[in-house]
Amino acid sequence: MKLNTKFIHGGQENTDPAYGAVMPPIYQTSTYAQSTPGGHKGFEYSRTGNPTRNALEKSIASIENGKHGLVFGSGTASIDAVMKLLSPGDEVLSLNDLYGGTYRLFTKIFQNFGLNFKFIEMNNSAEVKTAITEKTKMIWVETPSNPMMNIVDIQALAKITKEKNILLVVDNTFATPYLQLPLDLGADIVTHSATKYLGGHSDVVLGALAVKDDKLAEKLYFIQNASGAIGGPMDSFLVLRGIKTLHLRMQRHCENGKAVAHFLRNHPKIDQVYWPGFEDHPNHEVAKKQMKDFGGMLSFTTKKDDLKEAVAIVEKLKIFTLAESLGGVESLAGHPASMTHASIPEEERKKTGVKNSLIRLSVGIEDEEDLIEDLKQALG
Ligand SMILES: *Cc1c(COP(=O)(O)O)cnc(C)c1O
């Protein structure tokens, strides 16, 4: 199957065996009747396995070109499960502009359990190689990154991790398998906040992993069942439904993202626009090589770089909703300095590019003209 067909049919039974339902039923059950001890039909208890979650896990494996999929109660819970592959003393290398929640989980939870984290520049192979010690067990990256839309060369990193025999994990939330297939580029594990583009309708919180390797999958399934942060059947159903239109939505997100990026770049009040589709974006060539298109996420700063001005802009927006999160059909705007990154001191924040006026947009699938009109009026 090609990718777009997989979004609809990948890993799925064509009809349910009981009544021929075309969509997988929501098996809202905790347990399953047995005819004799151990005599069951593949499911015993819903923490261990549930048919609706199972259908989503097979879909995730299929669309990421993996062999195994695992579904968790949130993107964060799936990251949590991956970290439990490690032992005290192990070291993880990661990006310096990581999703805030992942950074918090690493430094405020897993550091207390004896894991060590180093945050480095991932596009410099020499720097990555020097940072690796014999304690390094994992490299963790996000690409495109949040909110600065930096791109990491997955293939270049995979070459290093294969040579050193360490795991490469890629958070594919922003790109989705429509734009980028990290397992094909050499990553060992793909993680998702399915809350975002996979679900696509801002109505569910869920997470997922995809892997190719059987042994690695076995370890992760063990952690999933033993730690228990599984996704529920209703939420699994909603994400399955979302995935069926992922390619159509992503196509429009990319078109609208491009139009909005170009509009902003030509606006007299705007200073920088961060969007990997621009030829002068520092990682444009890598983005072009590893992504099908450039996505619907972008951020920008104003020439005045004034916090009050930025707040006024996001308050004035009418079609873009001021809200956390991303990847839904509706356009959202966020102001990192006072929202997601408010707990980081101003000096630290500015080092990674999160200036006072930085505004992040998750460009939705509305009419392009309406989105541009809205930005025009808000920018005054
Ligand atoms: C939202 C997000 C997460 C966390 O996922 P939740 O579903 O909110 O727990 C992880 N990584 C990225 C890139 C995200 O955008």
XYZ file of C-alpha atoms and ligand atoms in Angstrom:
395
model
C 0.000 0.000 0.000
C 1.079 3.568 -0.648
C 1.019 6.089 2.194
C -2.378 7.731 1.602
C -4.086 4.340 1.360
C -2.327 3.317 4.566
C -3.797 6.303 6.408
C -7.214 4.769 5.717
C -6.577 1.014 5.661
C -3.081 0.401 7.102
C -3.128 -2.468 9.608
C -6.951 -2.474 9.675
C -9.468 -5.300 9.328
C -11.766 -4.274 6.523
C -14.901 -5.080 8.483
C -15.540 -6.127 12.049
C -16.258 -9.863 12.349
C -19.325 -9.450 14.601
C -21.650 -7.172 12.555
C -19.576 -5.917 9.626
C -19.074 -2.421 11.095
C -16.812 -0.463 8.753
C -15.215 1.517 11.592
C -13.689 -0.455 14.482
C -16.144 -0.609 17.396
C -15.258 1.206 20.627
C -14.663 -1.744 22.961
C -15.431 0.092 26.193
C -14.605 -2.853 28.420
C -11.993 -3.548 31.082
C -12.113 -7.351 30.838
C -13.043 -10.300 28.591
C -14.931 -13.536 29.313
C -12.889 -16.739 29.306
C -14.436 -20.154 28.560
C -11.851 -21.917 30.726
C -8.855 -20.396 32.600
C -6.715 -18.916 29.826
C -9.382 -19.661 27.192
C -9.846 -16.191 25.650
C -9.971 -14.635 22.189
C -6.699 -12.727 22.398
C -7.678 -10.214 25.075
C -7.652 -10.704 28.849
C -7.563 -7.269 30.460
C -7.637 -3.831 28.834
C -4.395 -2.486 30.335
C -2.617 -5.328 28.543
C -4.663 -5.107 25.347
C -7.902 -3.670 23.978
C -9.229 -4.262 20.434
C -9.841 -0.555 19.679
C -6.420 0.477 20.989
C -4.969 -2.478 19.105
C -6.500 -1.207 15.842
C -4.859 2.192 16.401
C -1.536 0.579 17.320
C -1.575 -1.334 14.029
C -2.446 1.842 12.132
C 0.451 3.752 13.783
C 2.891 0.930 12.952
C 1.695 0.937 9.348
C 1.755 4.695 8.680
C 5.235 5.159 10.238
C 6.606 2.210 8.205
C 7.251 0.415 11.484
C 6.420 -3.099 12.548
C 4.983 -2.323 15.977
C 2.835 0.498 17.369
C 2.055 1.361 20.991
C -0.574 3.777 22.251
C -0.371 5.746 25.520
C -2.614 8.134 27.449
C -0.687 11.185 26.159
C 2.383 12.100 24.128
C 4.141 12.681 27.435
C 3.231 9.175 28.664
C 4.775 7.672 25.520
C 8.005 9.642 26.132
C 7.928 8.476 29.764
C 7.758 4.838 28.575
C 10.781 5.294 26.273
C 12.886 6.739 29.119
C 12.150 3.618 31.196
C 14.307 1.627 28.751
C 17.281 3.279 30.500
C 19.013 2.648 33.834
C 20.605 4.972 36.440
C 23.905 6.357 35.167
C 22.833 6.275 31.520
C 23.183 9.476 29.537
C 20.857 11.034 26.950
C 21.845 13.665 24.391
C 19.138 16.021 23.263
C 18.444 19.332 21.559
C 18.613 22.681 23.272
C 15.220 23.763 21.903
C 13.143 20.831 23.049
C 9.376 20.792 23.666
C 8.960 22.279 27.174
C 7.075 19.267 28.571
C 9.768 16.848 27.382
C 12.480 19.059 28.902
C 10.545 19.126 32.184
C 10.094 15.322 32.207
C 13.819 14.797 31.545
C 15.230 17.327 33.999
C 12.620 17.349 36.792
C 11.655 13.648 36.899
C 14.176 11.331 35.232
C 17.241 13.245 36.441
C 16.080 12.355 39.980
C 16.165 8.687 38.984
C 19.816 8.924 38.002
C 19.619 9.579 34.239
C 21.834 12.345 32.894
C 20.909 14.735 30.089
C 23.089 16.906 27.885
C 21.521 19.485 25.581
C 23.602 20.213 22.500
C 23.571 21.513 18.912
C 22.476 18.461 16.858
C 23.396 19.670 13.372
C 27.095 19.613 14.100
C 28.259 15.995 13.685
C 31.635 16.765 15.298
C 29.931 18.229 18.376
C 27.582 15.239 18.608
C 30.472 12.776 18.343
C 32.494 14.547 21.055
C 29.478 14.662 23.359
C 29.015 10.866 23.182
C 30.634 8.948 26.055
C 30.402 5.257 26.873
C 27.472 6.139 29.149
C 25.476 7.651 26.277
C 22.585 5.331 25.449
C 20.184 7.524 23.532
C 19.903 10.574 21.281
C 16.542 12.322 21.431
C 15.492 14.855 18.774
C 12.503 16.812 17.529
C 12.373 18.088 13.968
C 10.969 20.630 13.143
C 11.561 21.986 16.655
C 9.283 24.101 18.787
C 8.885 27.093 18.505
C 11.930 28.011 16.364
C 11.330 25.462 13.522
C 14.919 24.230 13.493
C 15.509 21.120 11.410
C 17.764 18.212 12.381
C 19.308 15.910 9.778
C 17.927 12.526 10.912
C 20.010 10.478 8.469
C 23.258 12.127 9.556
C 22.450 11.420 13.216
C 21.388 7.830 12.450
C 24.801 7.217 10.926
C 26.431 8.208 14.215
C 24.003 6.304 16.470
C 24.354 3.094 14.391
C 28.139 3.339 14.551
C 28.074 3.878 18.338
C 25.258 1.366 18.913
C 22.946 3.810 20.715
C 19.236 4.491 20.248
C 17.951 7.351 18.101
C 14.490 8.625 19.069
C 12.615 11.154 16.909
C 9.547 13.060 18.101
C 7.555 13.222 14.833
C 4.630 15.259 16.227
C 5.207 18.371 14.074
C 5.982 16.647 10.772
C 3.697 13.569 10.997
C 4.351 10.525 8.778
C 2.728 12.448 5.890
C 5.807 14.700 5.733
C 8.595 12.600 7.220
C 9.311 8.928 8.022
C 12.064 8.843 10.672
C 12.231 5.013 10.868
C 13.079 4.910 7.149
C 15.760 7.554 7.765
C 17.404 5.344 10.402
C 15.685 6.259 13.694
C 14.951 3.417 16.146
C 11.855 4.866 17.828
C 9.283 7.439 16.678
C 7.175 9.203 19.310
C 3.978 11.183 18.808
C 1.694 13.474 20.639
C -1.371 12.148 18.773
C -3.171 15.046 20.470
C -1.887 17.235 17.629
C -2.001 16.406 13.886
C -2.823 12.678 14.108
C -6.017 13.378 16.063
C -6.303 16.649 14.188
C -9.508 18.007 15.723
C -8.400 19.273 19.159
C -10.748 16.838 20.885
C -8.419 14.212 22.386
C -5.140 13.789 24.299
C -3.201 10.660 23.288
C 0.345 9.465 22.534
C 2.001 6.779 20.425
C 5.282 5.043 19.598
C 6.356 3.191 16.468
C 9.364 0.852 16.129
C 10.717 -1.683 13.639
C 12.854 -3.871 15.897
C 11.053 -6.845 17.528
C 13.221 -6.957 20.674
C 12.876 -3.217 21.279
C 9.111 -3.488 20.780
C 8.946 -6.333 23.284
C 10.696 -4.195 25.922
C 8.358 -1.282 25.246
C 5.234 -3.486 25.404
C 6.487 -4.775 28.741
C 6.869 -1.200 30.034
C 3.471 -0.200 28.606
C 1.734 -3.012 30.479
C 3.875 -2.813 33.628
C 3.701 0.985 34.010
C 0.136 1.182 32.713
C -0.143 4.620 31.040
C -2.266 3.216 28.193
C -4.703 5.122 25.970
C -8.431 4.421 26.312
C -10.732 2.919 23.638
C -12.788 6.088 22.974
C -9.652 8.192 22.532
C -8.082 5.509 20.325
C -11.185 5.583 18.135
C -11.000 9.371 17.765
C -7.347 9.231 16.651
C -8.103 6.369 14.233
C -10.780 8.579 12.705
C -8.353 11.509 12.591
C -5.642 9.531 10.797
C -8.037 8.694 7.949
C -7.899 12.330 6.769
C -4.317 13.113 7.800
C -3.021 13.407 4.224
C -5.830 15.742 3.137
C -5.464 17.948 6.186
C -1.657 18.069 5.992
C -1.783 19.042 2.334
C -3.942 22.059 3.211
C -1.907 22.877 6.362
C 1.178 23.042 4.127
C -0.507 25.230 1.484
C -1.915 27.641 4.063
C 1.355 27.635 6.054
C 3.246 28.653 2.925
C 0.789 31.455 2.127
C 0.858 32.816 5.690
C 4.685 32.586 5.880
C 5.046 34.638 2.673
C 2.421 37.191 3.732
C 4.200 37.759 7.073
C 7.625 37.973 5.486
C 6.446 40.839 3.264
C 4.667 42.746 6.056
C 6.457 45.965 7.112
C 6.002 45.347 10.861
C 7.502 41.857 10.801
C 11.146 41.137 11.518
C 11.860 37.363 11.225
C 9.603 34.551 10.001
C 10.713 31.054 11.025
C 9.471 28.526 8.470
C 11.683 25.790 6.948
C 10.245 26.350 3.449
C 12.212 29.591 2.931
C 15.350 29.038 0.891
C 17.344 31.127 3.360
C 16.168 29.088 6.386
C 19.483 27.739 7.798
C 18.345 24.089 7.421
C 16.237 24.447 4.258
C 18.273 21.882 2.291
C 17.926 19.251 5.019
C 14.201 19.976 5.305
C 13.849 19.543 1.535
C 15.742 16.273 1.651
C 13.860 14.614 4.509
C 10.377 16.168 4.342
C 7.741 16.000 1.612
C 6.665 19.604 2.281
C 7.206 22.195 5.031
C 4.146 21.904 7.284
C 1.743 24.373 8.830
C 3.777 25.456 11.851
C 5.649 28.759 11.870
C 6.666 31.563 14.182
C 7.594 35.213 13.752
C 8.900 38.304 15.544
C 8.073 41.978 15.068
C 10.616 44.742 14.388
C 9.660 46.514 17.633
C 10.131 43.246 19.579
C 7.794 44.556 22.267
C 5.941 42.190 24.611
C 2.876 44.439 24.878
C 2.615 44.782 21.103
C 2.804 40.991 20.664
C 0.110 40.450 23.293
C -2.098 43.041 21.549
C -1.653 41.207 18.217
C -2.690 37.811 19.574
C -5.635 39.393 21.434
C -6.892 41.019 18.240
C -6.882 37.827 16.188
C -10.418 36.597 15.448
C -10.054 33.458 13.323
C -6.800 32.346 14.949
C -7.680 31.289 18.507
C -5.234 32.184 21.260
C -4.524 28.771 22.779
C -1.892 26.193 23.683
C -1.519 23.123 21.439
C -1.362 22.756 17.648
C -2.223 20.555 14.723
C -6.022 20.879 14.754
C -8.158 21.893 11.773
C -8.610 25.352 13.323
C -5.828 27.947 13.316
C -4.228 28.687 16.687
C -1.826 31.382 17.859
C 0.431 31.310 20.897
C 2.790 33.744 22.616
C 5.654 31.567 23.975
C 7.251 34.296 26.169
C 4.085 34.616 28.275
C 2.616 31.122 27.739
C 4.697 27.961 27.139
C 8.099 29.504 27.960
C 7.026 31.905 30.753
C 8.894 29.921 33.435
C 12.247 30.327 31.641
C 14.194 33.482 32.630
C 14.200 36.164 29.883
C 17.960 35.898 29.253
C 17.824 32.079 28.861
C 14.739 32.349 26.668
C 16.367 34.847 24.312
C 19.412 32.594 23.843
C 17.257 30.037 22.029
C 15.482 32.748 20.008
C 12.276 33.043 22.051
C 12.140 36.835 21.992
C 9.425 38.929 23.645
C 7.550 39.413 20.376
C 7.768 35.801 19.142
C 4.340 34.523 18.092
C 3.798 30.898 17.083
C 1.082 29.944 14.625
C -0.475 26.564 13.988
C -1.982 27.353 10.601
C -5.290 25.502 10.163
C -7.234 24.445 7.104
C -9.608 27.410 6.776
C -9.604 29.579 3.611
C -6.185 31.122 3.131
C -7.667 34.579 2.363
C -9.516 34.659 5.704
C -6.382 33.750 7.639
C -4.354 36.461 5.920
C -7.118 39.067 6.407
C -7.197 38.167 10.106
C -3.435 38.635 10.485
C -3.616 41.887 8.501
C -6.213 43.404 10.826
C -4.443 42.173 13.974
C -1.119 43.649 12.844
C -2.984 46.920 12.212
C 2.369 18.326 22.675
C 3.690 17.730 22.458
C 4.175 16.710 23.284
C 3.413 16.210 24.488
O 2.256 15.544 24.138
P 0.922 15.503 25.047
O -0.037 14.741 24.237
O 0.527 16.931 25.309
O 1.317 14.822 26.335
C 5.410 16.158 22.972
N 6.149 16.605 21.927
C 5.712 17.588 21.125
C 6.565 18.018 19.981
C 4.474 18.189 21.357
O 4.060 19.177 20.556
